[in-house]
Amino acid sequence: MLDATKLRGILPATPTPVTADGTIDVAASKALFSWLNRQGIDGVVPLGGTGEYGALARAERNRFAALTVEAMAGRKPVIAGVLDTGYHDALAAGRDFAAAGVDGLLVLTPYYTNPTQAGIRDYFLRYADESPVPILIYEIPYRTRIAVDPEVLHELSRHERIVGMKACNTDMYHFLRTMAGLDPSFAMLSGEDTLFPLHVAAGAKGGIVVTANLLPRAWRLVFDLASSGKTAEALEVHRTLIPMMNLAFAETNPGPMKSVMDLIGVNAPAMLPPLREPRAELREALKSELSRLLTTYEGLPAAAVA
């Protein structure tokens, strides 16, 4: 059973490799998980926003959840994203993913309906009670326009089946207030590549990191430094990743990242509508920057990695 002690370190938020017809590219998916396992990641988070959840057909989501579980083979946790707007669809998705073998669910805050804080609290408590596997809260207010009050998060953190959280709130004071009252057993995870070392310095146990798909060892170094109190050194390494992050998020994620994953042996740049592949000049700039960073941090020339 997934618990907070297993939620630590670097857990890439994985993209979903697809073919031109919008179905799962099995070969590219296996290549992605083979790469990540070789680099020593601490878990994977498929089917979130990076995994184009809303654009995938439900059957393909279930198929990718099962493929991920098979690829990870119990070595590290698989935490599937659940991004539905309504409770019953969200619970049905979670049950499907649990049946496929995932260890936990990353459940997005309910959105569009503009719930009260009491409504958000009740939603997560009910979901945790009915879910077949433990859950993590996913807060990303710049996408959902819903932020969760720290006091509500403090209460939710004491539920035995709510084991952690992905924090994508870019308000650092909100993060600090949240950290101040969490249950000690709860695993806070950074969800922001751009703020990761600061979140870890403030108490996060690790992170669900998008660009860790590309540079898992670089992100491991940032985590190891920050979690051992070497914040200045962690920030120094993190600064070397800023040009890459600026390019990776210059157009909607995961388009730029998927376009350069051939450098790590994953050739599946196709996107699902309404997203599309990035501009050619952005792709080439990101490919150049990633090649440099792969040589620096992964210990291999980019051509050798591919």
PDB file of C-alpha atoms in Angstrom:
ATOM      1  CA  MET A   1       0.000   0.000   0.000  1.00  0.00           C
ATOM      2  CA  LEU A   2       1.310   3.424  -0.967  1.00  0.00           C
ATOM      3  CA  ASP A   3       2.201   5.659   1.949  1.00  0.00           C
ATOM      4  CA  ALA A   4       4.052   8.925   2.413  1.00  0.00           C
ATOM      5  CA  THR A   5       7.394   7.216   3.081  1.00  0.00           C
ATOM      6  CA  LYS A   6       7.438   6.058  -0.575  1.00  0.00           C
ATOM      7  CA  LEU A   7       6.880   9.583  -1.897  1.00  0.00           C
ATOM      8  CA  ARG A   8      10.326  11.070  -1.953  1.00  0.00           C
ATOM      9  CA  GLY A   9      12.819  12.253  -4.546  1.00  0.00           C
ATOM     10  CA  ILE A  10      12.211  12.694  -8.267  1.00  0.00           C
ATOM     11  CA  LEU A  11       8.966  11.477  -9.826  1.00  0.00           C
ATOM     12  CA  PRO A  12       8.678  12.585 -13.468  1.00  0.00           C
ATOM     13  CA  ALA A  13       5.260  13.677 -14.704  1.00  0.00           C
ATOM     14  CA  THR A  14       5.383  11.604 -17.847  1.00  0.00           C
ATOM     15  CA  PRO A  15       4.049  12.523 -21.282  1.00  0.00           C
ATOM     16  CA  THR A  16       1.917  10.071 -23.232  1.00  0.00           C
ATOM     17  CA  PRO A  17       3.621   8.969 -26.452  1.00  0.00           C
ATOM     18  CA  VAL A  18       0.962   8.714 -29.153  1.00  0.00           C
ATOM     19  CA  THR A  19       0.831   7.870 -32.828  1.00  0.00           C
ATOM     20  CA  ALA A  20      -0.618  10.133 -35.510  1.00  0.00           C
ATOM     21  CA  ASP A  21      -4.101   8.669 -34.942  1.00  0.00           C
ATOM     22  CA  GLY A  22      -4.075   9.547 -31.229  1.00  0.00           C
ATOM     23  CA  THR A  23      -3.539   6.060 -29.848  1.00  0.00           C
ATOM     24  CA  ILE A  24      -0.755   4.966 -27.511  1.00  0.00           C
ATOM     25  CA  ASP A  25       2.639   4.467 -29.135  1.00  0.00           C
ATOM     26  CA  VAL A  26       3.637   1.324 -27.265  1.00  0.00           C
ATOM     27  CA  ALA A  27       7.246   1.159 -28.466  1.00  0.00           C
ATOM     28  CA  ALA A  28       7.962   4.782 -27.573  1.00  0.00           C
ATOM     29  CA  SER A  29       6.229   4.372 -24.199  1.00  0.00           C
ATOM     30  CA  LYS A  30       8.389   1.375 -23.340  1.00  0.00           C
ATOM     31  CA  ALA A  31      11.477   3.318 -24.413  1.00  0.00           C
ATOM     32  CA  LEU A  32      10.510   6.194 -22.109  1.00  0.00           C
ATOM     33  CA  PHE A  33      10.088   3.996 -19.053  1.00  0.00           C
ATOM     34  CA  SER A  34      13.251   2.049 -19.849  1.00  0.00           C
ATOM     35  CA  TRP A  35      15.193   5.345 -19.952  1.00  0.00           C
ATOM     36  CA  LEU A  36      13.688   6.564 -16.676  1.00  0.00           C
ATOM     37  CA  ASN A  37      14.294   3.302 -14.853  1.00  0.00           C
ATOM     38  CA  ARG A  38      17.925   3.291 -15.963  1.00  0.00           C
ATOM     39  CA  GLN A  39      18.379   6.785 -14.570  1.00  0.00           C
ATOM     40  CA  GLY A  40      17.143   5.873 -11.088  1.00  0.00           C
ATOM     41  CA  ILE A  41      13.932   7.881 -10.745  1.00  0.00           C
ATOM     42  CA  ASP A  42      11.778   7.395  -7.623  1.00  0.00           C
ATOM     43  CA  GLY A  43       8.389   6.899  -9.243  1.00  0.00           C
ATOM     44  CA  VAL A  44       6.317   8.065 -12.186  1.00  0.00           C
ATOM     45  CA  VAL A  45       3.155  10.125 -12.563  1.00  0.00           C
ATOM     46  CA  PRO A  46       1.394   9.331 -15.856  1.00  0.00           C
ATOM     47  CA  LEU A  47      -1.853  10.807 -17.166  1.00  0.00           C
ATOM     48  CA  GLY A  48      -1.680  14.273 -15.659  1.00  0.00           C
ATOM     49  CA  GLY A  49      -1.649  17.487 -17.632  1.00  0.00           C
ATOM     50  CA  THR A  50       1.733  16.549 -19.086  1.00  0.00           C
ATOM     51  CA  GLY A  51       0.118  13.272 -20.133  1.00  0.00           C
ATOM     52  CA  GLU A  52      -2.612  15.152 -22.058  1.00  0.00           C
ATOM     53  CA  TYR A  53      -5.306  13.563 -19.884  1.00  0.00           C
ATOM     54  CA  GLY A  54      -8.197  15.603 -21.236  1.00  0.00           C
ATOM     55  CA  ALA A  55      -7.347  14.857 -24.869  1.00  0.00           C
ATOM     56  CA  LEU A  56      -6.919  11.101 -24.498  1.00  0.00           C
ATOM     57  CA  ALA A  57      -9.828   8.761 -25.052  1.00  0.00           C
ATOM     58  CA  ARG A  58     -10.836   7.013 -21.825  1.00  0.00           C
ATOM     59  CA  ALA A  59      -9.835   3.613 -23.207  1.00  0.00           C
ATOM     60  CA  GLU A  60      -6.381   4.945 -24.080  1.00  0.00           C
ATOM     61  CA  ARG A  61      -5.947   6.379 -20.581  1.00  0.00           C
ATOM     62  CA  ASN A  62      -6.681   2.962 -19.102  1.00  0.00           C
ATOM     63  CA  ARG A  63      -4.369   1.332 -21.590  1.00  0.00           C
ATOM     64  CA  PHE A  64      -1.526   3.699 -20.715  1.00  0.00           C
ATOM     65  CA  ALA A  65      -2.047   3.166 -16.989  1.00  0.00           C
ATOM     66  CA  ALA A  66      -1.691  -0.587 -17.494  1.00  0.00           C
ATOM     67  CA  LEU A  67       1.342  -0.151 -19.732  1.00  0.00           C
ATOM     68  CA  THR A  68       3.014   2.068 -17.114  1.00  0.00           C
ATOM     69  CA  VAL A  69       2.394  -0.443 -14.345  1.00  0.00           C
ATOM     70  CA  GLU A  70       3.843  -3.217 -16.493  1.00  0.00           C
ATOM     71  CA  ALA A  71       6.903  -1.142 -17.370  1.00  0.00           C
ATOM     72  CA  MET A  72       7.627  -0.156 -13.768  1.00  0.00           C
ATOM     73  CA  ALA A  73       7.125  -3.763 -12.592  1.00  0.00           C
ATOM     74  CA  GLY A  74       6.712  -2.786  -8.954  1.00  0.00           C
ATOM     75  CA  ARG A  75      10.110  -1.122  -8.750  1.00  0.00           C
ATOM     76  CA  LYS A  76       8.779   2.347  -7.944  1.00  0.00           C
ATOM     77  CA  PRO A  77       5.325   3.836  -7.325  1.00  0.00           C
ATOM     78  CA  VAL A  78       2.965   4.605 -10.200  1.00  0.00           C
ATOM     79  CA  ILE A  79       0.611   7.480  -9.368  1.00  0.00           C
ATOM     80  CA  ALA A  80      -1.970   8.139 -12.065  1.00  0.00           C
ATOM     81  CA  GLY A  81      -3.482  11.562 -12.597  1.00  0.00           C
ATOM     82  CA  VAL A  82      -7.257  12.037 -12.357  1.00  0.00           C
ATOM     83  CA  LEU A  83      -8.310  15.319 -13.978  1.00  0.00           C
ATOM     84  CA  ASP A  84     -12.066  14.957 -14.449  1.00  0.00           C
ATOM     85  CA  THR A  85     -14.344  17.875 -13.557  1.00  0.00           C
ATOM     86  CA  GLY A  86     -17.064  15.872 -11.808  1.00  0.00           C
ATOM     87  CA  TYR A  87     -16.906  13.585  -8.815  1.00  0.00           C
ATOM     88  CA  HIS A  88     -18.475  10.464 -10.332  1.00  0.00           C
ATOM     89  CA  ASP A  89     -16.355  10.550 -13.489  1.00  0.00           C
ATOM     90  CA  ALA A  90     -13.248  11.184 -11.373  1.00  0.00           C
ATOM     91  CA  LEU A  91     -14.024   8.249  -9.104  1.00  0.00           C
ATOM     92  CA  ALA A  92     -14.760   5.978 -12.070  1.00  0.00           C
ATOM     93  CA  ALA A  93     -11.427   6.920 -13.636  1.00  0.00           C
ATOM     94  CA  GLY A  94      -9.612   6.260 -10.372  1.00  0.00           C
ATOM     95  CA  ARG A  95     -11.226   2.857 -10.059  1.00  0.00           C
ATOM     96  CA  ASP A  96     -10.217   1.983 -13.610  1.00  0.00           C
ATOM     97  CA  PHE A  97      -6.614   2.993 -12.928  1.00  0.00           C
ATOM     98  CA  ALA A  98      -6.565   1.059  -9.661  1.00  0.00           C
ATOM     99  CA  ALA A  99      -7.809  -2.005 -11.528  1.00  0.00           C
ATOM    100  CA  ALA A 100      -4.868  -1.538 -13.909  1.00  0.00           C
ATOM    101  CA  GLY A 101      -2.538  -1.760 -10.910  1.00  0.00           C
ATOM    102  CA  VAL A 102      -1.499   1.808 -10.076  1.00  0.00           C
ATOM    103  CA  ASP A 103      -0.338   2.466  -6.523  1.00  0.00           C
ATOM    104  CA  GLY A 104      -2.041   5.814  -6.032  1.00  0.00           C
ATOM    105  CA  LEU A 105      -4.028   8.599  -7.655  1.00  0.00           C
ATOM    106  CA  LEU A 106      -3.208  12.276  -8.115  1.00  0.00           C
ATOM    107  CA  VAL A 107      -6.633  13.887  -7.879  1.00  0.00           C
ATOM    108  CA  LEU A 108      -7.115  17.390  -9.241  1.00  0.00           C
ATOM    109  CA  THR A 109      -9.049  19.982  -7.276  1.00  0.00           C
ATOM    110  CA  PRO A 110     -12.650  20.207  -8.566  1.00  0.00           C
ATOM    111  CA  TYR A 111     -12.879  23.090 -11.014  1.00  0.00           C
ATOM    112  CA  TYR A 112     -15.267  25.007 -13.286  1.00  0.00           C
ATOM    113  CA  THR A 113     -18.035  24.824 -10.675  1.00  0.00           C
ATOM    114  CA  ASN A 114     -16.172  27.270  -8.381  1.00  0.00           C
ATOM    115  CA  PRO A 115     -16.711  25.335  -5.145  1.00  0.00           C
ATOM    116  CA  THR A 116     -16.319  26.801  -1.684  1.00  0.00           C
ATOM    117  CA  GLN A 117     -13.445  25.701   0.527  1.00  0.00           C
ATOM    118  CA  ALA A 118     -15.896  23.510   2.427  1.00  0.00           C
ATOM    119  CA  GLY A 119     -16.915  21.923  -0.873  1.00  0.00           C
ATOM    120  CA  ILE A 120     -13.289  21.209  -1.776  1.00  0.00           C
ATOM    121  CA  ARG A 121     -12.728  19.684   1.670  1.00  0.00           C
ATOM    122  CA  ASP A 122     -15.770  17.440   1.346  1.00  0.00           C
ATOM    123  CA  TYR A 123     -14.800  16.394  -2.193  1.00  0.00           C
ATOM    124  CA  PHE A 124     -11.395  15.094  -1.161  1.00  0.00           C
ATOM    125  CA  LEU A 125     -12.617  13.457   2.037  1.00  0.00           C
ATOM    126  CA  ARG A 126     -15.331  11.596   0.125  1.00  0.00           C
ATOM    127  CA  TYR A 127     -12.936  10.622  -2.662  1.00  0.00           C
ATOM    128  CA  ALA A 128     -10.369   9.312  -0.184  1.00  0.00           C
ATOM    129  CA  ASP A 129     -13.039   7.256   1.593  1.00  0.00           C
ATOM    130  CA  GLU A 130     -14.274   5.684  -1.665  1.00  0.00           C
ATOM    131  CA  SER A 131     -11.022   5.332  -3.589  1.00  0.00           C
ATOM    132  CA  PRO A 132      -9.564   1.834  -3.852  1.00  0.00           C
ATOM    133  CA  VAL A 133      -6.022   3.232  -3.484  1.00  0.00           C
ATOM    134  CA  PRO A 134      -4.497   6.158  -1.562  1.00  0.00           C
ATOM    135  CA  ILE A 135      -4.650   9.617  -3.112  1.00  0.00           C
ATOM    136  CA  LEU A 136      -2.592  12.773  -3.459  1.00  0.00           C
ATOM    137  CA  ILE A 137      -4.115  16.229  -3.807  1.00  0.00           C
ATOM    138  CA  TYR A 138      -3.250  18.122  -6.982  1.00  0.00           C
ATOM    139  CA  GLU A 139      -3.437  21.893  -6.608  1.00  0.00           C
ATOM    140  CA  ILE A 140      -2.637  23.983  -9.703  1.00  0.00           C
ATOM    141  CA  PRO A 141      -4.589  27.252  -9.438  1.00  0.00           C
ATOM    142  CA  TYR A 142      -3.142  28.883 -12.560  1.00  0.00           C
ATOM    143  CA  ARG A 143      -4.941  26.147 -14.540  1.00  0.00           C
ATOM    144  CA  THR A 144      -8.051  25.546 -12.428  1.00  0.00           C
ATOM    145  CA  ARG A 145      -8.524  28.999 -10.839  1.00  0.00           C
ATOM    146  CA  ILE A 146      -9.089  27.133  -7.583  1.00  0.00           C
ATOM    147  CA  ALA A 147      -6.632  27.437  -4.694  1.00  0.00           C
ATOM    148  CA  VAL A 148      -7.048  25.465  -1.491  1.00  0.00           C
ATOM    149  CA  ASP A 149      -6.711  27.310   1.810  1.00  0.00           C
ATOM    150  CA  PRO A 150      -3.760  26.091   3.880  1.00  0.00           C
ATOM    151  CA  GLU A 151      -6.096  25.358   6.792  1.00  0.00           C
ATOM    152  CA  VAL A 152      -8.140  22.999   4.593  1.00  0.00           C
ATOM    153  CA  LEU A 153      -4.964  21.263   3.433  1.00  0.00           C
ATOM    154  CA  HIS A 154      -3.885  20.857   7.063  1.00  0.00           C
ATOM    155  CA  GLU A 155      -7.127  19.029   7.819  1.00  0.00           C
ATOM    156  CA  LEU A 156      -6.954  16.863   4.699  1.00  0.00           C
ATOM    157  CA  SER A 157      -3.368  15.892   5.478  1.00  0.00           C
ATOM    158  CA  ARG A 158      -4.594  14.065   8.584  1.00  0.00           C
ATOM    159  CA  HIS A 159      -6.775  11.640   6.600  1.00  0.00           C
ATOM    160  CA  GLU A 160      -4.999   8.283   6.527  1.00  0.00           C
ATOM    161  CA  ARG A 161      -5.714   7.729   2.818  1.00  0.00           C
ATOM    162  CA  ILE A 162      -4.639  11.214   1.669  1.00  0.00           C
ATOM    163  CA  VAL A 163      -0.914  10.614   1.682  1.00  0.00           C
ATOM    164  CA  GLY A 164       0.531  13.600  -0.173  1.00  0.00           C
ATOM    165  CA  MET A 165       0.125  16.565  -2.466  1.00  0.00           C
ATOM    166  CA  LYS A 166       1.507  17.997  -5.687  1.00  0.00           C
ATOM    167  CA  ALA A 167       1.937  21.731  -5.082  1.00  0.00           C
ATOM    168  CA  CYS A 168       1.737  23.885  -8.210  1.00  0.00           C
ATOM    169  CA  ASN A 169       0.729  27.056  -6.423  1.00  0.00           C
ATOM    170  CA  THR A 170       3.453  29.576  -7.334  1.00  0.00           C
ATOM    171  CA  ASP A 171       2.667  31.695  -4.254  1.00  0.00           C
ATOM    172  CA  MET A 172       5.591  30.839  -1.959  1.00  0.00           C
ATOM    173  CA  TYR A 173       3.878  32.290   1.102  1.00  0.00           C
ATOM    174  CA  HIS A 174       0.916  29.986   0.488  1.00  0.00           C
ATOM    175  CA  PHE A 175       3.403  27.109   0.314  1.00  0.00           C
ATOM    176  CA  LEU A 176       5.088  28.126   3.562  1.00  0.00           C
ATOM    177  CA  ARG A 177       1.748  28.512   5.349  1.00  0.00           C
ATOM    178  CA  THR A 178       0.694  25.092   4.096  1.00  0.00           C
ATOM    179  CA  MET A 179       3.918  23.437   5.230  1.00  0.00           C
ATOM    180  CA  ALA A 180       3.534  24.956   8.696  1.00  0.00           C
ATOM    181  CA  GLY A 181       0.486  22.857   9.628  1.00  0.00           C
ATOM    182  CA  LEU A 182       0.693  19.577   7.710  1.00  0.00           C
ATOM    183  CA  ASP A 183       0.505  16.238   9.471  1.00  0.00           C
ATOM    184  CA  PRO A 184       4.052  14.868   9.885  1.00  0.00           C
ATOM    185  CA  SER A 185       3.118  11.742   7.936  1.00  0.00           C
ATOM    186  CA  PHE A 186       2.036  13.740   4.859  1.00  0.00           C
ATOM    187  CA  ALA A 187       4.337  13.976   1.794  1.00  0.00           C
ATOM    188  CA  MET A 188       4.418  17.413   0.189  1.00  0.00           C
ATOM    189  CA  LEU A 189       5.822  17.265  -3.348  1.00  0.00           C
ATOM    190  CA  SER A 190       6.790  20.234  -5.469  1.00  0.00           C
ATOM    191  CA  GLY A 191       4.974  20.433  -8.777  1.00  0.00           C
ATOM    192  CA  GLU A 192       6.934  23.353 -10.156  1.00  0.00           C
ATOM    193  CA  ASP A 193      10.217  22.753 -11.973  1.00  0.00           C
ATOM    194  CA  THR A 194      10.881  26.486 -11.649  1.00  0.00           C
ATOM    195  CA  LEU A 195      10.556  26.554  -7.828  1.00  0.00           C
ATOM    196  CA  PHE A 196      11.699  23.049  -6.979  1.00  0.00           C
ATOM    197  CA  PRO A 197      14.816  23.790  -4.871  1.00  0.00           C
ATOM    198  CA  LEU A 198      12.948  26.403  -2.844  1.00  0.00           C
ATOM    199  CA  HIS A 199      10.089  23.995  -2.181  1.00  0.00           C
ATOM    200  CA  VAL A 200      12.521  21.290  -1.050  1.00  0.00           C
ATOM    201  CA  ALA A 201      14.385  23.756   1.162  1.00  0.00           C
ATOM    202  CA  ALA A 202      11.021  24.647   2.733  1.00  0.00           C
ATOM    203  CA  GLY A 203      10.172  21.019   3.479  1.00  0.00           C
ATOM    204  CA  ALA A 204       8.968  19.260   0.308  1.00  0.00           C
ATOM    205  CA  LYS A 205       9.953  15.585   0.197  1.00  0.00           C
ATOM    206  CA  GLY A 206      10.690  15.745  -3.520  1.00  0.00           C
ATOM    207  CA  GLY A 207       8.864  16.682  -6.664  1.00  0.00           C
ATOM    208  CA  ILE A 208       6.675  15.668  -9.575  1.00  0.00           C
ATOM    209  CA  VAL A 209       8.911  17.255 -12.188  1.00  0.00           C
ATOM    210  CA  VAL A 210       8.123  17.611 -15.898  1.00  0.00           C
ATOM    211  CA  THR A 211      11.619  18.082 -17.297  1.00  0.00           C
ATOM    212  CA  ALA A 212      12.977  15.236 -15.160  1.00  0.00           C
ATOM    213  CA  ASN A 213      11.896  13.093 -18.115  1.00  0.00           C
ATOM    214  CA  LEU A 214      14.758  14.679 -20.032  1.00  0.00           C
ATOM    215  CA  LEU A 215      17.341  15.193 -17.286  1.00  0.00           C
ATOM    216  CA  PRO A 216      16.646  12.877 -14.359  1.00  0.00           C
ATOM    217  CA  ARG A 217      20.193  12.961 -13.034  1.00  0.00           C
ATOM    218  CA  ALA A 218      20.354  16.739 -13.074  1.00  0.00           C
ATOM    219  CA  TRP A 219      17.132  16.929 -11.062  1.00  0.00           C
ATOM    220  CA  ARG A 220      18.439  14.259  -8.703  1.00  0.00           C
ATOM    221  CA  LEU A 221      21.474  16.423  -8.047  1.00  0.00           C
ATOM    222  CA  VAL A 222      19.286  19.451  -7.301  1.00  0.00           C
ATOM    223  CA  PHE A 223      17.184  17.346  -4.924  1.00  0.00           C
ATOM    224  CA  ASP A 224      20.151  15.790  -3.135  1.00  0.00           C
ATOM    225  CA  LEU A 225      21.719  19.196  -2.549  1.00  0.00           C
ATOM    226  CA  ALA A 226      18.525  20.933  -1.451  1.00  0.00           C
ATOM    227  CA  SER A 227      17.371  18.107   0.821  1.00  0.00           C
ATOM    228  CA  SER A 228      20.742  18.001   2.581  1.00  0.00           C
ATOM    229  CA  GLY A 229      20.637  21.707   3.409  1.00  0.00           C
ATOM    230  CA  LYS A 230      22.918  22.846   0.596  1.00  0.00           C
ATOM    231  CA  THR A 231      20.384  25.310  -0.778  1.00  0.00           C
ATOM    232  CA  ALA A 232      22.890  27.680  -2.364  1.00  0.00           C
ATOM    233  CA  GLU A 233      24.515  24.818  -4.257  1.00  0.00           C
ATOM    234  CA  ALA A 234      21.114  23.472  -5.326  1.00  0.00           C
ATOM    235  CA  LEU A 235      20.144  26.880  -6.657  1.00  0.00           C
ATOM    236  CA  GLU A 236      23.412  27.101  -8.553  1.00  0.00           C
ATOM    237  CA  VAL A 237      22.682  23.850 -10.387  1.00  0.00           C
ATOM    238  CA  HIS A 238      19.063  24.889 -10.885  1.00  0.00           C
ATOM    239  CA  ARG A 239      20.200  28.112 -12.585  1.00  0.00           C
ATOM    240  CA  THR A 240      21.927  26.073 -15.268  1.00  0.00           C
ATOM    241  CA  LEU A 241      18.542  24.526 -16.097  1.00  0.00           C
ATOM    242  CA  ILE A 242      16.672  27.824 -16.438  1.00  0.00           C
ATOM    243  CA  PRO A 243      17.339  28.327 -20.189  1.00  0.00           C
ATOM    244  CA  MET A 244      16.070  24.804 -20.831  1.00  0.00           C
ATOM    245  CA  MET A 245      12.967  25.387 -18.695  1.00  0.00           C
ATOM    246  CA  ASN A 246      12.252  28.681 -20.448  1.00  0.00           C
ATOM    247  CA  LEU A 247      12.246  26.831 -23.766  1.00  0.00           C
ATOM    248  CA  ALA A 248      10.367  23.755 -22.522  1.00  0.00           C
ATOM    249  CA  PHE A 249       7.504  25.920 -21.277  1.00  0.00           C
ATOM    250  CA  ALA A 250       7.581  28.573 -24.021  1.00  0.00           C
ATOM    251  CA  GLU A 251       4.611  26.811 -25.619  1.00  0.00           C
ATOM    252  CA  THR A 252       2.071  24.648 -23.852  1.00  0.00           C
ATOM    253  CA  ASN A 253       3.615  21.622 -22.166  1.00  0.00           C
ATOM    254  CA  PRO A 254       4.272  18.874 -23.222  1.00  0.00           C
ATOM    255  CA  GLY A 255       4.670  19.986 -26.863  1.00  0.00           C
ATOM    256  CA  PRO A 256       8.227  21.330 -26.684  1.00  0.00           C
ATOM    257  CA  MET A 257       9.425  18.471 -24.487  1.00  0.00           C
ATOM    258  CA  LYS A 258       7.916  15.748 -26.683  1.00  0.00           C
ATOM    259  CA  SER A 259       9.543  17.306 -29.749  1.00  0.00           C
ATOM    260  CA  VAL A 260      13.073  16.698 -28.419  1.00  0.00           C
ATOM    261  CA  MET A 261      12.689  13.365 -26.674  1.00  0.00           C
ATOM    262  CA  ASP A 262      14.364  11.594 -29.566  1.00  0.00           C
ATOM    263  CA  LEU A 263      17.597  12.703 -27.850  1.00  0.00           C
ATOM    264  CA  ILE A 264      16.826  10.211 -25.064  1.00  0.00           C
ATOM    265  CA  GLY A 265      15.608   7.500 -27.420  1.00  0.00           C
ATOM    266  CA  VAL A 266      11.880   8.330 -27.357  1.00  0.00           C
ATOM    267  CA  ASN A 267      10.655   9.330 -30.796  1.00  0.00           C
ATOM    268  CA  ALA A 268       6.975  10.303 -30.469  1.00  0.00           C
ATOM    269  CA  PRO A 269       6.482  14.055 -31.007  1.00  0.00           C
ATOM    270  CA  ALA A 270       2.780  13.855 -31.959  1.00  0.00           C
ATOM    271  CA  MET A 271       0.331  15.921 -29.917  1.00  0.00           C
ATOM    272  CA  LEU A 272      -3.400  15.578 -29.351  1.00  0.00           C
ATOM    273  CA  PRO A 273      -5.867  18.369 -30.271  1.00  0.00           C
ATOM    274  CA  PRO A 274      -6.165  21.138 -29.308  1.00  0.00           C
ATOM    275  CA  LEU A 275      -2.405  21.101 -28.686  1.00  0.00           C
ATOM    276  CA  ARG A 276       0.033  20.910 -31.549  1.00  0.00           C
ATOM    277  CA  GLU A 277       3.738  20.390 -32.109  1.00  0.00           C
ATOM    278  CA  PRO A 278       5.857  23.467 -31.336  1.00  0.00           C
ATOM    279  CA  ARG A 279       7.390  25.886 -33.792  1.00  0.00           C
ATOM    280  CA  ALA A 280      10.448  24.514 -35.577  1.00  0.00           C
ATOM    281  CA  GLU A 281      12.716  27.240 -34.229  1.00  0.00           C
ATOM    282  CA  LEU A 282      11.655  26.500 -30.657  1.00  0.00           C
ATOM    283  CA  ARG A 283      12.259  22.797 -31.150  1.00  0.00           C
ATOM    284  CA  GLU A 284      15.748  23.393 -32.518  1.00  0.00           C
ATOM    285  CA  ALA A 285      16.672  25.794 -29.720  1.00  0.00           C
ATOM    286  CA  LEU A 286      15.467  23.332 -27.080  1.00  0.00           C
ATOM    287  CA  LYS A 287      17.255  20.448 -28.774  1.00  0.00           C
ATOM    288  CA  SER A 288      20.519  22.393 -28.725  1.00  0.00           C
ATOM    289  CA  GLU A 289      20.134  23.299 -25.046  1.00  0.00           C
ATOM    290  CA  LEU A 290      19.133  19.771 -24.070  1.00  0.00           C
ATOM    291  CA  SER A 291      22.114  18.300 -25.932  1.00  0.00           C
ATOM    292  CA  ARG A 292      24.420  20.518 -23.889  1.00  0.00           C
ATOM    293  CA  LEU A 293      22.772  19.556 -20.607  1.00  0.00           C
ATOM    294  CA  LEU A 294      22.754  15.851 -21.394  1.00  0.00           C
ATOM    295  CA  THR A 295      26.500  16.020 -21.912  1.00  0.00           C
ATOM    296  CA  THR A 296      26.926  17.895 -18.628  1.00  0.00           C
ATOM    297  CA  TYR A 297      24.632  15.953 -16.328  1.00  0.00           C
ATOM    298  CA  GLU A 298      23.860  12.584 -17.814  1.00  0.00           C
ATOM    299  CA  GLY A 299      27.489  11.781 -18.566  1.00  0.00           C
ATOM    300  CA  LEU A 300      26.870  10.903 -22.194  1.00  0.00           C
ATOM    301  CA  PRO A 301      26.891  12.771 -25.468  1.00  0.00           C
ATOM    302  CA  ALA A 302      23.341  13.225 -26.708  1.00  0.00           C
ATOM    303  CA  ALA A 303      23.951  11.032 -29.763  1.00  0.00           C
ATOM    304  CA  ALA A 304      25.113   8.180 -27.523  1.00  0.00           C
ATOM    305  CA  VAL A 305      22.015   8.467 -25.345  1.00  0.00           C
ATOM    306  CA  ALA A 306      19.756   8.184 -28.358  1.00  0.00           C
TER     307      ALA A 306
END
